[in-house]
Amino acid sequence: MRPSTALPPPEGHIYFSYSPTSPPNWGIVSSDIHIFVYPNIRVALEALLEVANAIQAQHLHRGAGFVTGHLLFRGNSDVTQRLLPTHLRGPWSQPSPRERFSVADPPMVMVHGVNLPSVSFDPGGADARLYWGDWFERVEPMRTIEDSMAEVSQEDMQRRDALERAAVERASQLPEVASLGPFQRRAAVRHYNRVLSPLLDVSTSPEVAAFFATGGGSRAPTPGTIGMLWAIDLSFFQDLFLSKTTSIPGGEKINMTQQRDTWGVNKRLFEDYGVLPTRLELALVELPFPRPQAQHARFFSLAEESGASLPAKTELTWWSIIERRAYGCAFIQDGRTYENPDHNITAASLWPVNDTEETMSIAERSKTTPA
């Protein structure tokens, strides 16, 4: 999103680069996206809500929303963490230190014997820092589907999916899970069990995303590191697919058929890359348990219309497109977890005791249930 005077001024910004040869670029040239970095989580939330309101206004202007009409929010404690379900993620490693450069004095490169700035800003000059902040960093390496596929082998994918199926089967023997629909059962396992899953968990509340981005439910991040808030707007699918929405227990399922003949040059890009035409199934559900209800939790996945798993390349392609189309704003961690008691955003409300003591963790109970 272009800099806007309606947004709070950022401290700086971070560049992410995407390969020109992978469909997530959604074009034919290499692409950089920038993420504004704000001084703290509260200012980042202010910026996120400003953008969310603008997106909702655009939906109203077009006369139609998508799915439930809500944006989906997610918080990551580190800016380098990607929007991928756990079964596609490689092993986590501490990000490499990033070099910080001044917006007012970017590094120079020699071009035909002339020193030129390595980065240009629009607007530039004296106004550059008002829009872009005082500094910028780059996240390396360039993001490609090939590198993501190399992090998780096909054998690992099959093993992870088998473990998830077994966990769902065990959890389904619990009365409170057995009464749920099939997708809700998978969502329950994703929420309560550490098994790697094809489902991405998100929230309809940006403040819940802020809670988790600042260490809610886990160890608080180191002060000075950079976290990330995401606002995922899935309405871009409307321009690429024909969709049919049906009700499922606890939510909605959208079956989508690609309209490649309307994609222009990107149709050939997908075909040359080996991503075959496919129908996608997008499912969003909520769970009837205290904790996910307090967290306004939703769960969604991408799969073939039959429910079968997508090939790894196709699945990674679409998740990467979602990531590039999502709006992200970053913030500098201060070591404290974001809470807002007026909106029930507290550790006590988002992790209610009765959910673990009376319902008991599915992760623990499924261990004692015969497979």
PDB file of N, CA, C and O in Angstrom, residues 60-85:
ATOM      1  N   LEU A  60     -17.776  -1.967   0.413  1.00  0.00           N
ATOM      2  CA  LEU A  60     -19.101  -1.365   0.344  1.00  0.00           C
ATOM      3  C   LEU A  60     -19.294  -0.630  -0.977  1.00  0.00           C
ATOM      4  O   LEU A  60     -20.369  -0.672  -1.580  1.00  0.00           O
ATOM      5  N   HIS A  61     -18.233   0.041  -1.438  1.00  0.00           N
ATOM      6  CA  HIS A  61     -18.323   0.775  -2.696  1.00  0.00           C
ATOM      7  C   HIS A  61     -18.557  -0.174  -3.866  1.00  0.00           C
ATOM      8  O   HIS A  61     -19.296   0.137  -4.812  1.00  0.00           O
ATOM      9  N   ARG A  62     -17.924  -1.368  -3.794  1.00  0.00           N
ATOM     10  CA  ARG A  62     -18.104  -2.348  -4.864  1.00  0.00           C
ATOM     11  C   ARG A  62     -19.449  -3.042  -4.779  1.00  0.00           C
ATOM     12  O   ARG A  62     -19.861  -3.740  -5.702  1.00  0.00           O
ATOM     13  N   GLY A  63     -20.124  -2.904  -3.629  1.00  0.00           N
ATOM     14  CA  GLY A  63     -21.455  -3.485  -3.488  1.00  0.00           C
ATOM     15  C   GLY A  63     -21.466  -4.928  -3.073  1.00  0.00           C
ATOM     16  O   GLY A  63     -22.508  -5.574  -3.087  1.00  0.00           O
ATOM     17  N   ALA A  64     -20.298  -5.459  -2.706  1.00  0.00           N
ATOM     18  CA  ALA A  64     -20.263  -6.860  -2.296  1.00  0.00           C
ATOM     19  C   ALA A  64     -19.032  -7.094  -1.443  1.00  0.00           C
ATOM     20  O   ALA A  64     -17.987  -6.493  -1.637  1.00  0.00           O
ATOM     21  N   GLY A  65     -19.198  -7.962  -0.492  1.00  0.00           N
ATOM     22  CA  GLY A  65     -18.064  -8.424   0.311  1.00  0.00           C
ATOM     23  C   GLY A  65     -17.706  -9.830  -0.088  1.00  0.00           C
ATOM     24  O   GLY A  65     -18.162 -10.353  -1.098  1.00  0.00           O
ATOM     25  N   PHE A  66     -16.888 -10.473   0.731  1.00  0.00           N
ATOM     26  CA  PHE A  66     -16.474 -11.842   0.425  1.00  0.00           C
ATOM     27  C   PHE A  66     -16.544 -12.644   1.704  1.00  0.00           C
ATOM     28  O   PHE A  66     -16.176 -12.172   2.773  1.00  0.00           O
ATOM     29  N   VAL A  67     -17.028 -13.856   1.591  1.00  0.00           N
ATOM     30  CA  VAL A  67     -17.181 -14.752   2.734  1.00  0.00           C
ATOM     31  C   VAL A  67     -18.098 -14.068   3.748  1.00  0.00           C
ATOM     32  O   VAL A  67     -19.217 -13.734   3.438  1.00  0.00           O
ATOM     33  N   THR A  68     -17.644 -13.788   4.958  1.00  0.00           N
ATOM     34  CA  THR A  68     -18.486 -13.180   5.987  1.00  0.00           C
ATOM     35  C   THR A  68     -18.405 -11.666   5.966  1.00  0.00           C
ATOM     36  O   THR A  68     -19.065 -11.007   6.753  1.00  0.00           O
ATOM     37  N   GLY A  69     -17.580 -11.096   5.114  1.00  0.00           N
ATOM     38  CA  GLY A  69     -17.398  -9.664   5.105  1.00  0.00           C
ATOM     39  C   GLY A  69     -16.333  -9.194   6.070  1.00  0.00           C
ATOM     40  O   GLY A  69     -16.064  -7.999   6.168  1.00  0.00           O
ATOM     41  N   HIS A  70     -15.721 -10.113   6.802  1.00  0.00           N
ATOM     42  CA  HIS A  70     -14.697  -9.751   7.774  1.00  0.00           C
ATOM     43  C   HIS A  70     -13.305  -9.906   7.175  1.00  0.00           C
ATOM     44  O   HIS A  70     -13.056 -10.788   6.351  1.00  0.00           O
ATOM     45  N   LEU A  71     -12.407  -9.069   7.658  1.00  0.00           N
ATOM     46  CA  LEU A  71     -10.993  -9.324   7.438  1.00  0.00           C
ATOM     47  C   LEU A  71     -10.528 -10.349   8.460  1.00  0.00           C
ATOM     48  O   LEU A  71     -11.128 -10.495   9.526  1.00  0.00           O
ATOM     49  N   LEU A  72      -9.451 -11.033   8.134  1.00  0.00           N
ATOM     50  CA  LEU A  72      -8.877 -12.022   9.041  1.00  0.00           C
ATOM     51  C   LEU A  72      -7.518 -11.513   9.494  1.00  0.00           C
ATOM     52  O   LEU A  72      -6.711 -11.068   8.679  1.00  0.00           O
ATOM     53  N   PHE A  73      -7.258 -11.578  10.785  1.00  0.00           N
ATOM     54  CA  PHE A  73      -6.051 -11.001  11.354  1.00  0.00           C
ATOM     55  C   PHE A  73      -5.173 -12.082  11.969  1.00  0.00           C
ATOM     56  O   PHE A  73      -5.664 -13.092  12.488  1.00  0.00           O
ATOM     57  N   ARG A  74      -3.864 -11.829  11.897  1.00  0.00           N
ATOM     58  CA  ARG A  74      -2.914 -12.751  12.509  1.00  0.00           C
ATOM     59  C   ARG A  74      -1.722 -11.933  13.000  1.00  0.00           C
ATOM     60  O   ARG A  74      -1.312 -10.955  12.361  1.00  0.00           O
ATOM     61  N   GLY A  75      -1.167 -12.339  14.125  1.00  0.00           N
ATOM     62  CA  GLY A  75       0.009 -11.679  14.667  1.00  0.00           C
ATOM     63  C   GLY A  75       1.178 -12.628  14.753  1.00  0.00           C
ATOM     64  O   GLY A  75       1.021 -13.769  15.190  1.00  0.00           O
ATOM     65  N   ASN A  76       2.338 -12.172  14.315  1.00  0.00           N
ATOM     66  CA  ASN A  76       3.577 -12.944  14.424  1.00  0.00           C
ATOM     67  C   ASN A  76       4.569 -12.152  15.262  1.00  0.00           C
ATOM     68  O   ASN A  76       4.697 -10.935  15.101  1.00  0.00           O
ATOM     69  N   SER A  77       5.283 -12.853  16.135  1.00  0.00           N
ATOM     70  CA  SER A  77       6.196 -12.155  17.031  1.00  0.00           C
ATOM     71  C   SER A  77       7.463 -11.694  16.327  1.00  0.00           C
ATOM     72  O   SER A  77       8.179 -10.839  16.849  1.00  0.00           O
ATOM     73  N   ASP A  78       7.752 -12.248  15.142  1.00  0.00           N
ATOM     74  CA  ASP A  78       8.919 -11.811  14.379  1.00  0.00           C
ATOM     75  C   ASP A  78       8.490 -11.484  12.960  1.00  0.00           C
ATOM     76  O   ASP A  78       7.699 -12.212  12.344  1.00  0.00           O
ATOM     77  N   VAL A  79       9.024 -10.402  12.423  1.00  0.00           N
ATOM     78  CA  VAL A  79       8.607  -9.898  11.125  1.00  0.00           C
ATOM     79  C   VAL A  79       8.940 -10.864   9.988  1.00  0.00           C
ATOM     80  O   VAL A  79       8.331 -10.793   8.906  1.00  0.00           O
ATOM     81  N   THR A  80       9.869 -11.778  10.183  1.00  0.00           N
ATOM     82  CA  THR A  80      10.251 -12.697   9.114  1.00  0.00           C
ATOM     83  C   THR A  80       9.357 -13.927   9.037  1.00  0.00           C
ATOM     84  O   THR A  80       9.445 -14.684   8.064  1.00  0.00           O
ATOM     85  N   GLN A  81       8.495 -14.148  10.039  1.00  0.00           N
ATOM     86  CA  GLN A  81       7.615 -15.316  10.006  1.00  0.00           C
ATOM     87  C   GLN A  81       6.567 -15.144   8.908  1.00  0.00           C
ATOM     88  O   GLN A  81       5.973 -14.074   8.776  1.00  0.00           O
ATOM     89  N   ARG A  82       6.310 -16.212   8.170  1.00  0.00           N
ATOM     90  CA  ARG A  82       5.460 -16.111   6.993  1.00  0.00           C
ATOM     91  C   ARG A  82       4.043 -16.595   7.253  1.00  0.00           C
ATOM     92  O   ARG A  82       3.758 -17.259   8.256  1.00  0.00           O
ATOM     93  N   LEU A  83       3.143 -16.236   6.327  1.00  0.00           N
ATOM     94  CA  LEU A  83       1.753 -16.677   6.401  1.00  0.00           C
ATOM     95  C   LEU A  83       1.634 -18.043   5.753  1.00  0.00           C
ATOM     96  O   LEU A  83       1.165 -18.179   4.614  1.00  0.00           O
ATOM     97  N   LEU A  84       2.077 -19.062   6.478  1.00  0.00           N
ATOM     98  CA  LEU A  84       2.008 -20.437   5.992  1.00  0.00           C
ATOM     99  C   LEU A  84       1.437 -21.319   7.092  1.00  0.00           C
ATOM    100  O   LEU A  84       1.764 -21.133   8.267  1.00  0.00           O
ATOM    101  N   PRO A  85       0.589 -22.294   6.746  1.00  0.00           N
ATOM    102  CA  PRO A  85       0.165 -23.266   7.755  1.00  0.00           C
ATOM    103  C   PRO A  85       1.371 -24.080   8.219  1.00  0.00           C
ATOM    104  O   PRO A  85       2.378 -24.196   7.506  1.00  0.00           O
TER     105      PRO A  85
END
